[in-house]
Amino acid sequence: MEKTLENLKKNGFTVTRCATAKEAAEYLASTLRGKTIGMGGSMTLEALDVYDALAAQNQVYWHQAAPGPDTVERACNAQVYISSANAISEEGYILNIDGRGNRVAGTLMAKERVIFVVGRNKLAGPMSQALDRARNVAAPANARRLNKKTPCAVDGVCHDCASPDRICNALVVFWKRPYGCDTMEVLVVDEDLGY
Ligand code: SF4
């Protein structure tokens, strides 16, 4: 883990560590006030149970808590965007696969701050293993959760399918912090969270 965190820092990412999901939620609530915040679809963020605490002191757009016609678009255009990641590679790269594209768009748009909340289970080995984790662990689990009619939802392995329900249509890899984002932060939680 230490090598990965060092490489994340070398790549321009801010690294914050928390021991538990509860501690991570308290950290987010304490550091974000008076902001517009977008949140991406994520079981990790659901596990943190942080929406209410953030919404008490910020304008928060998260379709998992308060769906609305413009929620996803507003989330992408918020000052701060919070997401998880499918994997973090040993080289300090951040990987996310997306079906619709809104979650990766939220992390790509110029922002004051993007925060990736990741459990220790998201820290993979080298890039090839991180990509394998994203494709063969995270994506099949998400397909199953979303009741998608895909082969991976049946056997838990990616078939690079041509299903209309395919949820893997975009892959974004952050090698380094983009120019337009003041702070890109990886909040590492020392627990297994999400897929
Ligand atoms: S490409 Fe298809 S089979 Fe592979 S993980 Fe995505 S949805 Fe599942």
Coordinates of C-alpha atoms and ligand atoms in Angstrom, one line a residue:
M1 CA 0.0 0.0 0.0
E2 CA 2.8 2.5 0.9
K3 CA 4.3 2.3 -2.6
T4 CA 1.0 3.0 -4.2
L5 CA 0.3 6.0 -1.9
E6 CA 3.8 7.4 -2.6
N7 CA 3.2 7.1 -6.3
L8 CA -0.2 8.8 -6.1
K9 CA 1.5 11.7 -4.4
K10 CA 4.3 11.8 -7.1
N11 CA 1.5 12.0 -9.7
G12 CA 0.1 15.2 -8.1
F13 CA -2.8 13.6 -6.2
T14 CA -3.4 14.5 -2.6
V15 CA -3.6 11.4 -0.3
T16 CA -5.7 11.3 2.9
R17 CA -6.0 8.2 5.0
C18 CA -8.8 7.2 7.4
A19 CA -9.1 4.1 9.5
T20 CA -12.8 3.5 9.0
A21 CA -15.7 4.5 6.8
K22 CA -17.2 6.5 9.8
E23 CA -13.9 8.5 10.1
A24 CA -13.9 9.1 6.3
A25 CA -17.5 10.4 6.5
E26 CA -16.6 12.7 9.4
Y27 CA -13.6 14.0 7.4
L28 CA -15.7 14.8 4.4
A29 CA -18.4 16.6 6.4
S30 CA -15.7 18.6 8.3
T31 CA -13.9 19.7 5.2
L32 CA -16.8 20.7 2.9
R33 CA -19.0 23.7 3.7
G34 CA -20.9 26.0 1.5
K35 CA -20.1 24.2 -1.7
T36 CA -22.0 22.6 -4.5
I37 CA -21.2 18.9 -4.5
G38 CA -21.9 16.2 -7.0
M39 CA -21.7 12.6 -6.1
G40 CA -21.3 9.7 -8.5
G41 CA -23.0 6.3 -8.3
S42 CA -21.1 4.3 -5.7
M43 CA -21.6 1.6 -3.2
T44 CA -18.6 3.0 -1.3
L45 CA -20.3 6.3 -0.8
E46 CA -23.5 4.5 0.2
A47 CA -21.5 2.6 2.9
L48 CA -20.1 5.9 4.2
D49 CA -23.7 7.1 4.7
V50 CA -22.5 10.7 4.4
Y51 CA -25.2 12.3 2.2
D52 CA -27.2 13.8 5.0
A53 CA -24.2 15.3 6.8
L54 CA -23.0 16.9 3.5
A55 CA -26.4 18.1 2.5
A56 CA -26.8 19.9 5.9
Q57 CA -24.1 22.4 5.0
N58 CA -23.8 22.1 1.2
Q59 CA -25.9 21.8 -2.0
V60 CA -25.5 18.2 -2.9
Y61 CA -26.6 16.5 -6.1
W62 CA -26.7 12.7 -5.8
H63 CA -29.1 10.6 -7.8
Q64 CA -28.8 7.7 -5.4
A65 CA -30.3 9.8 -2.6
A66 CA -32.4 12.4 -4.3
P67 CA -33.1 11.5 -8.0
G68 CA -34.4 14.3 -10.2
P69 CA -34.4 15.2 -13.9
D70 CA -31.4 17.5 -13.6
T71 CA -29.5 15.8 -10.8
V72 CA -26.9 14.0 -12.8
E73 CA -26.1 17.1 -14.9
R74 CA -25.9 19.4 -11.9
A75 CA -23.7 16.9 -10.1
C76 CA -21.2 17.0 -13.1
N77 CA -21.1 20.8 -12.9
A78 CA -20.7 21.1 -9.1
Q79 CA -17.6 22.7 -7.5
V80 CA -16.7 19.5 -5.8
Y81 CA -17.2 15.9 -7.2
I82 CA -17.0 12.8 -5.0
S83 CA -16.7 9.4 -6.5
S84 CA -15.1 6.1 -5.8
A85 CA -12.7 4.3 -8.2
N86 CA -12.8 0.8 -9.6
A87 CA -9.1 0.4 -8.9
I88 CA -5.9 2.2 -8.0
S89 CA -2.8 0.9 -9.6
E90 CA 0.6 0.5 -7.9
E91 CA 1.9 3.2 -10.3
G92 CA -0.5 5.6 -8.7
Y93 CA -3.1 5.7 -11.5
I94 CA -6.8 6.0 -10.8
L95 CA -9.2 3.9 -12.9
N96 CA -12.9 4.1 -13.5
I97 CA -15.2 2.3 -16.0
D98 CA -18.6 3.8 -16.6
G99 CA -21.7 2.8 -18.6
R100 CA -23.5 6.1 -19.1
G101 CA -20.4 8.3 -18.6
N102 CA -21.8 10.7 -16.1
R103 CA -19.5 9.5 -13.3
V104 CA -16.3 9.8 -15.2
A105 CA -17.5 13.1 -16.7
G106 CA -17.9 14.5 -13.2
T107 CA -14.3 13.6 -12.3
L108 CA -13.0 15.0 -15.6
M109 CA -14.7 18.4 -15.6
A110 CA -12.6 21.3 -14.2
K111 CA -13.3 21.4 -10.6
E112 CA -12.1 23.0 -7.4
R113 CA -11.8 19.5 -6.0
V114 CA -12.4 15.9 -6.9
I115 CA -12.3 13.3 -4.2
F116 CA -12.0 9.6 -4.8
V117 CA -13.0 7.6 -1.8
V118 CA -11.5 4.1 -2.0
G119 CA -11.4 1.2 0.4
R120 CA -8.2 -0.8 0.7
N121 CA -9.8 -3.5 -1.5
K122 CA -9.5 -1.1 -4.5
L123 CA -5.7 -0.9 -4.2
A124 CA -4.5 -3.3 -7.0
G125 CA -1.1 -4.3 -8.2
P126 CA 0.5 -2.9 -11.4
M127 CA -1.7 -1.3 -14.1
S128 CA -2.5 -4.6 -15.8
Q129 CA -3.9 -6.0 -12.5
A130 CA -5.8 -2.8 -11.8
L131 CA -7.5 -3.0 -15.2
D132 CA -8.2 -6.6 -14.6
R133 CA -9.8 -5.7 -11.3
A134 CA -12.0 -3.0 -12.9
R135 CA -13.1 -5.4 -15.6
N136 CA -13.4 -8.7 -13.8
V137 CA -14.3 -7.7 -10.2
A138 CA -15.9 -4.3 -10.1
A139 CA -17.9 -4.3 -13.3
P140 CA -19.5 -7.8 -13.0
A141 CA -20.4 -7.0 -9.4
N142 CA -22.1 -3.7 -10.5
A143 CA -23.8 -5.5 -13.4
R144 CA -25.3 -8.0 -10.9
R145 CA -26.3 -5.2 -8.4
L146 CA -28.1 -3.3 -11.2
N147 CA -29.8 -6.5 -12.5
K148 CA -28.3 -6.2 -15.9
K149 CA -28.8 -8.9 -18.5
T150 CA -25.1 -9.5 -19.1
P151 CA -23.0 -12.6 -19.1
C152 CA -20.8 -11.3 -16.3
A153 CA -23.9 -11.0 -14.0
V154 CA -24.3 -14.7 -14.4
D155 CA -20.7 -16.0 -13.9
G156 CA -18.8 -13.0 -12.4
V157 CA -16.3 -12.7 -15.3
C158 CA -16.1 -10.1 -18.1
H159 CA -16.9 -11.5 -21.6
D160 CA -16.4 -8.1 -23.3
C161 CA -20.0 -8.5 -24.2
A162 CA -22.2 -6.8 -26.9
S163 CA -25.2 -6.8 -24.6
P164 CA -27.6 -3.9 -24.8
D165 CA -27.2 -3.8 -21.0
R166 CA -23.4 -3.5 -21.1
I167 CA -22.2 -1.2 -18.4
C168 CA -18.6 -0.9 -19.6
N169 CA -18.6 1.8 -22.3
A170 CA -15.9 4.2 -21.1
L171 CA -12.7 3.8 -19.2
V172 CA -10.9 6.8 -17.7
V173 CA -7.5 6.6 -16.2
F174 CA -6.0 9.5 -14.3
W175 CA -2.2 9.2 -14.8
K176 CA -1.7 12.6 -13.1
R177 CA -3.8 15.5 -11.8
P178 CA -5.3 17.4 -14.7
Y179 CA -4.6 21.1 -15.1
G180 CA -8.2 22.2 -14.6
C181 CA -8.6 20.6 -11.2
D182 CA -7.2 22.5 -8.2
T183 CA -7.2 19.4 -5.9
M184 CA -7.6 15.8 -6.9
E185 CA -7.6 13.8 -3.7
V186 CA -7.6 10.1 -2.9
L187 CA -9.2 9.3 0.4
V188 CA -8.0 5.9 1.4
V189 CA -10.0 4.0 4.0
D190 CA -8.4 1.0 5.7
E191 CA -11.6 -1.1 5.3
D192 CA -13.0 -3.1 2.4
L193 CA -15.7 -0.8 0.8
G194 CA -17.7 -1.2 -2.4
Y195 CA -16.7 -3.4 -5.3
Ligands
SF4_1 S1 -18.2 -5.7 -20.9 FE1 -20.1 -6.8 -20.6 S2 -19.5 -8.8 -19.7 FE2 -17.8 -7.4 -19.5 S3 -18.0 -6.6 -17.4 FE3 -18.9 -5.1 -18.8 S4 -21.1 -5.7 -18.9 FE4 -20.0 -7.4 -18.0

